[in-house]
Amino acid sequence: MNKHRLFLLLLSGMLITFAFLLPGISSSVAELLLLGETPTPSALEYLPFVAKDYAPPTPTNTPTPTLTPTHTPTPTSTPTPTKTPIIQCTPPYCPNGRLVCGNPNGCPGGCGTICQTYTPTPTHTPTHTPTPTSTPTPTPTSTPTHTPTATPTPTATPCYSPTIVLDYVPPYDSDDDLRGHVTCVTPGDYKIAVYINVAGWWTKPYFNSPLTTIQSDGTWITDITTGGSDRLATDIAAFLVPNGYSPPPMSGGATLPQELYTNSVAYTSVTRRAARNITFAGRTWTVKFTPILAGPGPNYFSDDPADVWVDANGYLHLSIVNRNGVWYSTEVICADALQYGTYTLTVGSRVDLLDKNVVMGFFSWDTDAPQYNYREIDIEFSRWGEDAAQNAQYVIQPWDVSGNRYRFYMNLVGMDSVHSFDWHADHILFDSREESGALLQSWTYTNTTYIPPAGAGNARINLWLFNGWAPSNSQNVEVVIKSFQFAPASP
């Protein structure tokens, strides 16, 4: 027997003795040694021992390569241990799992006995992904787990008060419908009342159908061109009114009734044709425009620069002209509000010689004050269609009340004349003079029943045709106004 064989026999004997001293060591290993075979790591792995929470050791005979780890992953959650039946026992060890039979000497019952295997709770050791040192690998960042964010439910714009909005305003001289919407109301509880201004306010769409229904989404549509001249409306107004309210019918009135504003929860308006403004005597004046016949007269009123203008001397020119067979009159409206004081006009034309159908007026007017007869105070030059009639008058409205009108003949010596009214709470003094200062006429009115209080309104100057009749000589007319002055009353 050679030395190597003798060494193996001695070593086997020692192991056998050690096996008897420490029960549970597999005799299979000893047998392998006696045969001169080296046990494999897998055979050594099956050395039995009793333990319910066994963590397999890390083999020590496998060399660990020198690697550059990229990152240490976050350990995943530990799975819940489960018992996996069943394994055929092979004494003195169970080859396919760890023994949990409780018998340190092997499976109870000997060979062929059924015993359970236990899957030990794994201990998660971070796994390092080796990276060749020659090729640097950037350290990846952990991808965060994004929890989807719920899309917030859109919230409506807070409502503070009902509103009415014009979404589409038809262009001037168009047949399109007016469109809009309302907010902050229940659509079924309200209606829309629409009016248009064509030389006065008119109900739309019809007198017998003055209200427009609001759709469930708050939108509404109104036909505003149901009449012959509706396309020429310069202004549009819309009111949001509650169900049950009957809006007042309008057929050319100068102003919309106050009750519309009182009974509506919201209203809006728009001007489709911007007014023309001029500067005269240091003040702003609006040039009147009416696309249909309107008062006074009735007449068509033009704002054409060829019909109303201020020349290089600062003089205002008003005209009556025939254009394409239509006679047009003119009027200007001062932007300043009326108040007590003296209103003075210097005229640079022979207004005493005007055609019998022509009227020139200098007056005060407040469209919103019908209760005060529109605060109208007049100085007018006309023969009112008569050949031999008086050609001038002073008037407090209503004109047909006895004592409210003073008529006279006026014969000018020169081209220019100066006319004024001095307005106070208890009297109005009218005065007409030559440019030289020579008195032509004067009149003091003291009936306080009809003297209007000062307030809103404006001073106005116009040149127009009585009853809309053409000048008897068929000639255009022009009047020059040299100046306008206002002096407030003393306190």
PDB file of C-alpha atoms in Angstrom, residues 236-465:
ATOM      1  CA  ILE A 236     -78.060  97.996 -29.278  1.00  0.00           C
ATOM      2  CA  ALA A 237     -79.114  97.343 -25.683  1.00  0.00           C
ATOM      3  CA  ALA A 238     -79.884  94.010 -23.986  1.00  0.00           C
ATOM      4  CA  PHE A 239     -81.424  93.407 -20.556  1.00  0.00           C
ATOM      5  CA  LEU A 240     -81.475  90.212 -18.473  1.00  0.00           C
ATOM      6  CA  VAL A 241     -84.950  90.100 -16.912  1.00  0.00           C
ATOM      7  CA  PRO A 242     -86.696  87.510 -14.717  1.00  0.00           C
ATOM      8  CA  ASN A 243     -89.548  85.381 -15.986  1.00  0.00           C
ATOM      9  CA  GLY A 244     -92.879  87.101 -15.531  1.00  0.00           C
ATOM     10  CA  TYR A 245     -91.601  90.587 -16.313  1.00  0.00           C
ATOM     11  CA  SER A 246     -93.074  92.326 -19.368  1.00  0.00           C
ATOM     12  CA  PRO A 247     -90.606  94.837 -20.835  1.00  0.00           C
ATOM     13  CA  PRO A 248     -92.081  98.117 -22.076  1.00  0.00           C
ATOM     14  CA  PRO A 249     -92.617  98.216 -25.858  1.00  0.00           C
ATOM     15  CA  MET A 250     -90.548 100.835 -27.653  1.00  0.00           C
ATOM     16  CA  SER A 251     -91.386 102.314 -31.047  1.00  0.00           C
ATOM     17  CA  GLY A 252     -88.931 105.176 -31.508  1.00  0.00           C
ATOM     18  CA  GLY A 253     -88.725 106.703 -28.048  1.00  0.00           C
ATOM     19  CA  ALA A 254     -85.766 108.950 -27.360  1.00  0.00           C
ATOM     20  CA  THR A 255     -84.682 107.045 -24.245  1.00  0.00           C
ATOM     21  CA  LEU A 256     -85.150 103.621 -22.722  1.00  0.00           C
ATOM     22  CA  PRO A 257     -87.459 103.659 -19.672  1.00  0.00           C
ATOM     23  CA  GLN A 258     -85.906 103.592 -16.227  1.00  0.00           C
ATOM     24  CA  GLU A 259     -88.014 100.577 -15.299  1.00  0.00           C
ATOM     25  CA  LEU A 260     -85.858  98.413 -17.573  1.00  0.00           C
ATOM     26  CA  TYR A 261     -82.800  99.182 -15.481  1.00  0.00           C
ATOM     27  CA  THR A 262     -84.755  98.717 -12.254  1.00  0.00           C
ATOM     28  CA  ASN A 263     -86.267  95.342 -13.152  1.00  0.00           C
ATOM     29  CA  SER A 264     -83.294  93.766 -14.907  1.00  0.00           C
ATOM     30  CA  VAL A 265     -80.572  91.885 -13.023  1.00  0.00           C
ATOM     31  CA  ALA A 266     -77.974  92.825 -15.652  1.00  0.00           C
ATOM     32  CA  TYR A 267     -77.785  94.848 -18.847  1.00  0.00           C
ATOM     33  CA  THR A 268     -75.312  95.860 -21.526  1.00  0.00           C
ATOM     34  CA  SER A 269     -75.180  98.012 -24.645  1.00  0.00           C
ATOM     35  CA  VAL A 270     -72.958  98.681 -27.624  1.00  0.00           C
ATOM     36  CA  THR A 271     -72.567 101.403 -30.242  1.00  0.00           C
ATOM     37  CA  ARG A 272     -72.028 100.001 -33.726  1.00  0.00           C
ATOM     38  CA  ARG A 273     -71.279 103.271 -35.455  1.00  0.00           C
ATOM     39  CA  ALA A 274     -68.986 105.547 -33.533  1.00  0.00           C
ATOM     40  CA  ALA A 275     -70.136 109.131 -33.237  1.00  0.00           C
ATOM     41  CA  ARG A 276     -68.129 111.870 -34.846  1.00  0.00           C
ATOM     42  CA  ASN A 277     -66.800 114.539 -32.495  1.00  0.00           C
ATOM     43  CA  ILE A 278     -65.493 117.991 -33.281  1.00  0.00           C
ATOM     44  CA  THR A 279     -63.909 120.771 -31.242  1.00  0.00           C
ATOM     45  CA  PHE A 280     -65.531 124.160 -31.366  1.00  0.00           C
ATOM     46  CA  ALA A 281     -65.138 127.171 -29.047  1.00  0.00           C
ATOM     47  CA  GLY A 282     -62.782 125.174 -26.860  1.00  0.00           C
ATOM     48  CA  ARG A 283     -65.374 122.446 -26.210  1.00  0.00           C
ATOM     49  CA  THR A 284     -66.126 118.977 -27.575  1.00  0.00           C
ATOM     50  CA  TRP A 285     -69.290 118.531 -29.611  1.00  0.00           C
ATOM     51  CA  THR A 286     -70.859 115.368 -30.989  1.00  0.00           C
ATOM     52  CA  VAL A 287     -72.251 115.569 -34.517  1.00  0.00           C
ATOM     53  CA  LYS A 288     -75.726 114.046 -34.668  1.00  0.00           C
ATOM     54  CA  PHE A 289     -76.312 111.192 -37.091  1.00  0.00           C
ATOM     55  CA  THR A 290     -79.629 109.476 -37.878  1.00  0.00           C
ATOM     56  CA  PRO A 291     -79.879 106.985 -40.744  1.00  0.00           C
ATOM     57  CA  ILE A 292     -83.673 107.309 -40.772  1.00  0.00           C
ATOM     58  CA  LEU A 293     -86.038 110.207 -40.368  1.00  0.00           C
ATOM     59  CA  ALA A 294     -85.818 111.608 -36.837  1.00  0.00           C
ATOM     60  CA  GLY A 295     -86.848 114.694 -34.909  1.00  0.00           C
ATOM     61  CA  PRO A 296     -86.933 117.504 -35.156  1.00  0.00           C
ATOM     62  CA  GLY A 297     -88.671 117.697 -38.499  1.00  0.00           C
ATOM     63  CA  PRO A 298     -88.523 114.776 -39.095  1.00  0.00           C
ATOM     64  CA  ASN A 299     -85.231 114.888 -40.974  1.00  0.00           C
ATOM     65  CA  TYR A 300     -82.207 112.830 -41.866  1.00  0.00           C
ATOM     66  CA  PHE A 301     -79.265 114.189 -39.876  1.00  0.00           C
ATOM     67  CA  SER A 302     -75.814 113.995 -41.414  1.00  0.00           C
ATOM     68  CA  ASP A 303     -72.430 113.886 -39.674  1.00  0.00           C
ATOM     69  CA  ASP A 304     -70.527 114.070 -42.951  1.00  0.00           C
ATOM     70  CA  PRO A 305     -67.473 116.383 -42.678  1.00  0.00           C
ATOM     71  CA  ALA A 306     -68.683 118.098 -45.839  1.00  0.00           C
ATOM     72  CA  ASP A 307     -71.893 119.064 -44.019  1.00  0.00           C
ATOM     73  CA  VAL A 308     -70.542 119.937 -40.566  1.00  0.00           C
ATOM     74  CA  TRP A 309     -67.052 121.343 -40.055  1.00  0.00           C
ATOM     75  CA  VAL A 310     -64.905 123.922 -38.238  1.00  0.00           C
ATOM     76  CA  ASP A 311     -62.884 126.219 -40.470  1.00  0.00           C
ATOM     77  CA  ALA A 312     -59.402 127.733 -40.013  1.00  0.00           C
ATOM     78  CA  ASN A 313     -60.873 130.657 -38.083  1.00  0.00           C
ATOM     79  CA  GLY A 314     -62.512 128.315 -35.593  1.00  0.00           C
ATOM     80  CA  TYR A 315     -66.012 129.005 -36.933  1.00  0.00           C
ATOM     81  CA  LEU A 316     -68.586 126.228 -36.991  1.00  0.00           C
ATOM     82  CA  HIS A 317     -70.455 125.579 -40.254  1.00  0.00           C
ATOM     83  CA  LEU A 318     -73.844 123.837 -40.287  1.00  0.00           C
ATOM     84  CA  SER A 319     -75.562 122.876 -43.541  1.00  0.00           C
ATOM     85  CA  ILE A 320     -78.752 121.618 -45.110  1.00  0.00           C
ATOM     86  CA  VAL A 321     -77.822 119.772 -48.279  1.00  0.00           C
ATOM     87  CA  ASN A 322     -79.426 117.660 -50.946  1.00  0.00           C
ATOM     88  CA  ARG A 323     -77.448 114.527 -51.716  1.00  0.00           C
ATOM     89  CA  ASN A 324     -78.738 112.028 -54.240  1.00  0.00           C
ATOM     90  CA  GLY A 325     -82.234 113.387 -53.915  1.00  0.00           C
ATOM     91  CA  VAL A 326     -82.280 113.254 -50.102  1.00  0.00           C
ATOM     92  CA  TRP A 327     -82.242 116.374 -47.915  1.00  0.00           C
ATOM     93  CA  TYR A 328     -79.973 116.203 -44.870  1.00  0.00           C
ATOM     94  CA  SER A 329     -80.028 118.478 -41.826  1.00  0.00           C
ATOM     95  CA  THR A 330     -77.308 118.962 -39.195  1.00  0.00           C
ATOM     96  CA  GLU A 331     -76.928 119.306 -35.422  1.00  0.00           C
ATOM     97  CA  VAL A 332     -74.131 119.438 -32.860  1.00  0.00           C
ATOM     98  CA  ILE A 333     -74.343 118.558 -29.148  1.00  0.00           C
ATOM     99  CA  CYS A 334     -72.016 119.992 -26.510  1.00  0.00           C
ATOM    100  CA  ALA A 335     -70.448 117.413 -24.214  1.00  0.00           C
ATOM    101  CA  ASP A 336     -70.665 119.643 -21.131  1.00  0.00           C
ATOM    102  CA  ALA A 337     -73.528 119.203 -18.681  1.00  0.00           C
ATOM    103  CA  LEU A 338     -76.084 121.937 -18.263  1.00  0.00           C
ATOM    104  CA  GLN A 339     -76.128 124.207 -15.245  1.00  0.00           C
ATOM    105  CA  TYR A 340     -77.488 127.575 -14.289  1.00  0.00           C
ATOM    106  CA  GLY A 341     -75.815 130.466 -16.075  1.00  0.00           C
ATOM    107  CA  THR A 342     -75.679 132.404 -19.328  1.00  0.00           C
ATOM    108  CA  TYR A 343     -75.446 130.618 -22.694  1.00  0.00           C
ATOM    109  CA  THR A 344     -74.364 132.916 -25.539  1.00  0.00           C
ATOM    110  CA  LEU A 345     -74.115 132.248 -29.290  1.00  0.00           C
ATOM    111  CA  THR A 346     -72.605 134.582 -31.899  1.00  0.00           C
ATOM    112  CA  VAL A 347     -74.009 133.927 -35.379  1.00  0.00           C
ATOM    113  CA  GLY A 348     -72.146 135.070 -38.502  1.00  0.00           C
ATOM    114  CA  SER A 349     -75.041 134.688 -40.965  1.00  0.00           C
ATOM    115  CA  ARG A 350     -78.284 136.517 -41.747  1.00  0.00           C
ATOM    116  CA  VAL A 351     -80.579 134.184 -39.860  1.00  0.00           C
ATOM    117  CA  ASP A 352     -83.379 136.738 -40.311  1.00  0.00           C
ATOM    118  CA  LEU A 353     -83.406 135.860 -44.025  1.00  0.00           C
ATOM    119  CA  LEU A 354     -83.634 132.066 -43.826  1.00  0.00           C
ATOM    120  CA  ASP A 355     -85.945 130.249 -46.223  1.00  0.00           C
ATOM    121  CA  LYS A 356     -89.443 129.886 -44.778  1.00  0.00           C
ATOM    122  CA  ASN A 357     -89.026 126.091 -44.356  1.00  0.00           C
ATOM    123  CA  VAL A 358     -85.655 126.338 -42.615  1.00  0.00           C
ATOM    124  CA  VAL A 359     -85.202 126.440 -38.823  1.00  0.00           C
ATOM    125  CA  MET A 360     -82.075 127.329 -36.889  1.00  0.00           C
ATOM    126  CA  GLY A 361     -82.136 126.464 -33.214  1.00  0.00           C
ATOM    127  CA  PHE A 362     -79.984 127.201 -30.151  1.00  0.00           C
ATOM    128  CA  PHE A 363     -81.304 125.319 -27.133  1.00  0.00           C
ATOM    129  CA  SER A 364     -80.807 123.141 -24.085  1.00  0.00           C
ATOM    130  CA  TRP A 365     -81.900 119.479 -24.027  1.00  0.00           C
ATOM    131  CA  ASP A 366     -81.767 116.528 -21.630  1.00  0.00           C
ATOM    132  CA  THR A 367     -82.904 113.284 -23.209  1.00  0.00           C
ATOM    133  CA  ASP A 368     -83.251 111.631 -19.800  1.00  0.00           C
ATOM    134  CA  ALA A 369     -85.518 114.233 -18.238  1.00  0.00           C
ATOM    135  CA  PRO A 370     -89.000 113.946 -19.753  1.00  0.00           C
ATOM    136  CA  GLN A 371     -90.421 114.914 -16.344  1.00  0.00           C
ATOM    137  CA  TYR A 372     -88.862 118.360 -16.855  1.00  0.00           C
ATOM    138  CA  ASN A 373     -89.902 118.583 -20.520  1.00  0.00           C
ATOM    139  CA  TYR A 374     -86.355 117.509 -21.358  1.00  0.00           C
ATOM    140  CA  ARG A 375     -85.029 120.752 -19.813  1.00  0.00           C
ATOM    141  CA  GLU A 376     -85.680 122.421 -23.163  1.00  0.00           C
ATOM    142  CA  ILE A 377     -85.117 126.160 -23.469  1.00  0.00           C
ATOM    143  CA  ASP A 378     -85.127 127.486 -27.082  1.00  0.00           C
ATOM    144  CA  ILE A 379     -84.018 130.403 -29.210  1.00  0.00           C
ATOM    145  CA  GLU A 380     -85.216 129.702 -32.768  1.00  0.00           C
ATOM    146  CA  PHE A 381     -85.169 131.490 -36.110  1.00  0.00           C
ATOM    147  CA  SER A 382     -87.836 130.450 -38.625  1.00  0.00           C
ATOM    148  CA  ARG A 383     -91.057 131.459 -40.330  1.00  0.00           C
ATOM    149  CA  TRP A 384     -92.407 127.923 -39.902  1.00  0.00           C
ATOM    150  CA  GLY A 385     -93.417 127.467 -43.492  1.00  0.00           C
ATOM    151  CA  GLU A 386     -95.170 130.844 -43.794  1.00  0.00           C
ATOM    152  CA  ASP A 387     -94.094 133.668 -46.089  1.00  0.00           C
ATOM    153  CA  ALA A 388     -94.949 136.608 -43.832  1.00  0.00           C
ATOM    154  CA  ALA A 389     -94.699 135.081 -40.367  1.00  0.00           C
ATOM    155  CA  GLN A 390     -92.522 136.346 -37.535  1.00  0.00           C
ATOM    156  CA  ASN A 391     -89.016 134.960 -37.952  1.00  0.00           C
ATOM    157  CA  ALA A 392     -87.764 134.528 -34.331  1.00  0.00           C
ATOM    158  CA  GLN A 393     -88.995 133.205 -30.998  1.00  0.00           C
ATOM    159  CA  TYR A 394     -88.061 132.358 -27.396  1.00  0.00           C
ATOM    160  CA  VAL A 395     -89.663 129.241 -25.933  1.00  0.00           C
ATOM    161  CA  ILE A 396     -90.024 127.399 -22.627  1.00  0.00           C
ATOM    162  CA  GLN A 397     -91.508 123.922 -23.020  1.00  0.00           C
ATOM    163  CA  PRO A 398     -94.200 122.901 -23.310  1.00  0.00           C
ATOM    164  CA  TRP A 399     -94.502 125.507 -26.052  1.00  0.00           C
ATOM    165  CA  ASP A 400     -98.299 125.254 -26.305  1.00  0.00           C
ATOM    166  CA  VAL A 401     -98.881 126.412 -22.718  1.00  0.00           C
ATOM    167  CA  SER A 402    -100.057 130.004 -22.706  1.00  0.00           C
ATOM    168  CA  GLY A 403     -97.199 132.386 -21.884  1.00  0.00           C
ATOM    169  CA  ASN A 404     -94.454 129.873 -22.676  1.00  0.00           C
ATOM    170  CA  ARG A 405     -93.569 131.289 -26.106  1.00  0.00           C
ATOM    171  CA  TYR A 406     -92.550 134.751 -27.208  1.00  0.00           C
ATOM    172  CA  ARG A 407     -92.436 135.420 -30.978  1.00  0.00           C
ATOM    173  CA  PHE A 408     -91.076 138.539 -32.751  1.00  0.00           C
ATOM    174  CA  TYR A 409     -89.737 139.977 -35.979  1.00  0.00           C
ATOM    175  CA  MET A 410     -85.982 140.324 -36.230  1.00  0.00           C
ATOM    176  CA  ASN A 411     -84.351 142.563 -38.841  1.00  0.00           C
ATOM    177  CA  LEU A 412     -80.587 142.562 -38.777  1.00  0.00           C
ATOM    178  CA  VAL A 413     -78.497 145.494 -39.934  1.00  0.00           C
ATOM    179  CA  GLY A 414     -75.245 143.566 -40.246  1.00  0.00           C
ATOM    180  CA  MET A 415     -74.293 139.981 -40.890  1.00  0.00           C
ATOM    181  CA  ASP A 416     -73.588 139.075 -37.266  1.00  0.00           C
ATOM    182  CA  SER A 417     -75.869 138.834 -34.238  1.00  0.00           C
ATOM    183  CA  VAL A 418     -75.539 137.709 -30.610  1.00  0.00           C
ATOM    184  CA  HIS A 419     -78.212 135.688 -28.794  1.00  0.00           C
ATOM    185  CA  SER A 420     -78.350 134.396 -25.210  1.00  0.00           C
ATOM    186  CA  PHE A 421     -80.487 133.001 -22.421  1.00  0.00           C
ATOM    187  CA  ASP A 422     -79.592 133.522 -18.773  1.00  0.00           C
ATOM    188  CA  TRP A 423     -81.003 130.580 -16.813  1.00  0.00           C
ATOM    189  CA  HIS A 424     -81.804 130.757 -13.084  1.00  0.00           C
ATOM    190  CA  ALA A 425     -84.071 128.770 -10.800  1.00  0.00           C
ATOM    191  CA  ASP A 426     -86.678 131.560 -10.615  1.00  0.00           C
ATOM    192  CA  HIS A 427     -86.374 133.216 -14.033  1.00  0.00           C
ATOM    193  CA  ILE A 428     -84.890 132.999 -17.529  1.00  0.00           C
ATOM    194  CA  LEU A 429     -83.761 136.130 -19.370  1.00  0.00           C
ATOM    195  CA  PHE A 430     -83.637 135.975 -23.207  1.00  0.00           C
ATOM    196  CA  ASP A 431     -81.655 138.544 -25.181  1.00  0.00           C
ATOM    197  CA  SER A 432     -80.829 139.231 -28.878  1.00  0.00           C
ATOM    198  CA  ARG A 433     -78.496 141.968 -30.106  1.00  0.00           C
ATOM    199  CA  GLU A 434     -76.668 143.205 -33.126  1.00  0.00           C
ATOM    200  CA  GLU A 435     -72.935 142.583 -33.180  1.00  0.00           C
ATOM    201  CA  SER A 436     -72.587 146.242 -32.180  1.00  0.00           C
ATOM    202  CA  GLY A 437     -74.524 145.563 -28.993  1.00  0.00           C
ATOM    203  CA  ALA A 438     -77.725 147.234 -30.144  1.00  0.00           C
ATOM    204  CA  LEU A 439     -80.676 145.449 -28.582  1.00  0.00           C
ATOM    205  CA  LEU A 440     -82.875 143.519 -30.974  1.00  0.00           C
ATOM    206  CA  GLN A 441     -85.182 141.846 -28.480  1.00  0.00           C
ATOM    207  CA  SER A 442     -85.380 140.557 -24.890  1.00  0.00           C
ATOM    208  CA  TRP A 443     -87.843 138.651 -22.724  1.00  0.00           C
ATOM    209  CA  THR A 444     -87.916 137.552 -19.090  1.00  0.00           C
ATOM    210  CA  TYR A 445     -89.788 134.393 -18.166  1.00  0.00           C
ATOM    211  CA  THR A 446     -90.776 133.882 -14.500  1.00  0.00           C
ATOM    212  CA  ASN A 447     -93.273 130.982 -14.329  1.00  0.00           C
ATOM    213  CA  THR A 448     -91.354 128.658 -12.007  1.00  0.00           C
ATOM    214  CA  THR A 449     -93.825 125.866 -12.742  1.00  0.00           C
ATOM    215  CA  TYR A 450     -92.068 125.298 -16.048  1.00  0.00           C
ATOM    216  CA  ILE A 451     -88.566 126.530 -15.392  1.00  0.00           C
ATOM    217  CA  PRO A 452     -86.543 123.327 -15.433  1.00  0.00           C
ATOM    218  CA  PRO A 453     -83.920 122.675 -12.760  1.00  0.00           C
ATOM    219  CA  ALA A 454     -80.335 122.586 -13.891  1.00  0.00           C
ATOM    220  CA  GLY A 455     -78.570 119.249 -13.972  1.00  0.00           C
ATOM    221  CA  ALA A 456     -77.747 116.931 -16.848  1.00  0.00           C
ATOM    222  CA  GLY A 457     -78.311 117.588 -20.528  1.00  0.00           C
ATOM    223  CA  ASN A 458     -76.435 119.661 -23.080  1.00  0.00           C
ATOM    224  CA  ALA A 459     -76.434 122.815 -25.138  1.00  0.00           C
ATOM    225  CA  ARG A 460     -77.225 122.153 -28.814  1.00  0.00           C
ATOM    226  CA  ILE A 461     -77.199 123.984 -32.135  1.00  0.00           C
ATOM    227  CA  ASN A 462     -79.070 122.735 -35.197  1.00  0.00           C
ATOM    228  CA  LEU A 463     -80.189 123.632 -38.703  1.00  0.00           C
ATOM    229  CA  TRP A 464     -83.172 121.681 -40.018  1.00  0.00           C
ATOM    230  CA  LEU A 465     -86.265 121.587 -42.228  1.00  0.00           C
TER     231      LEU A 465
END
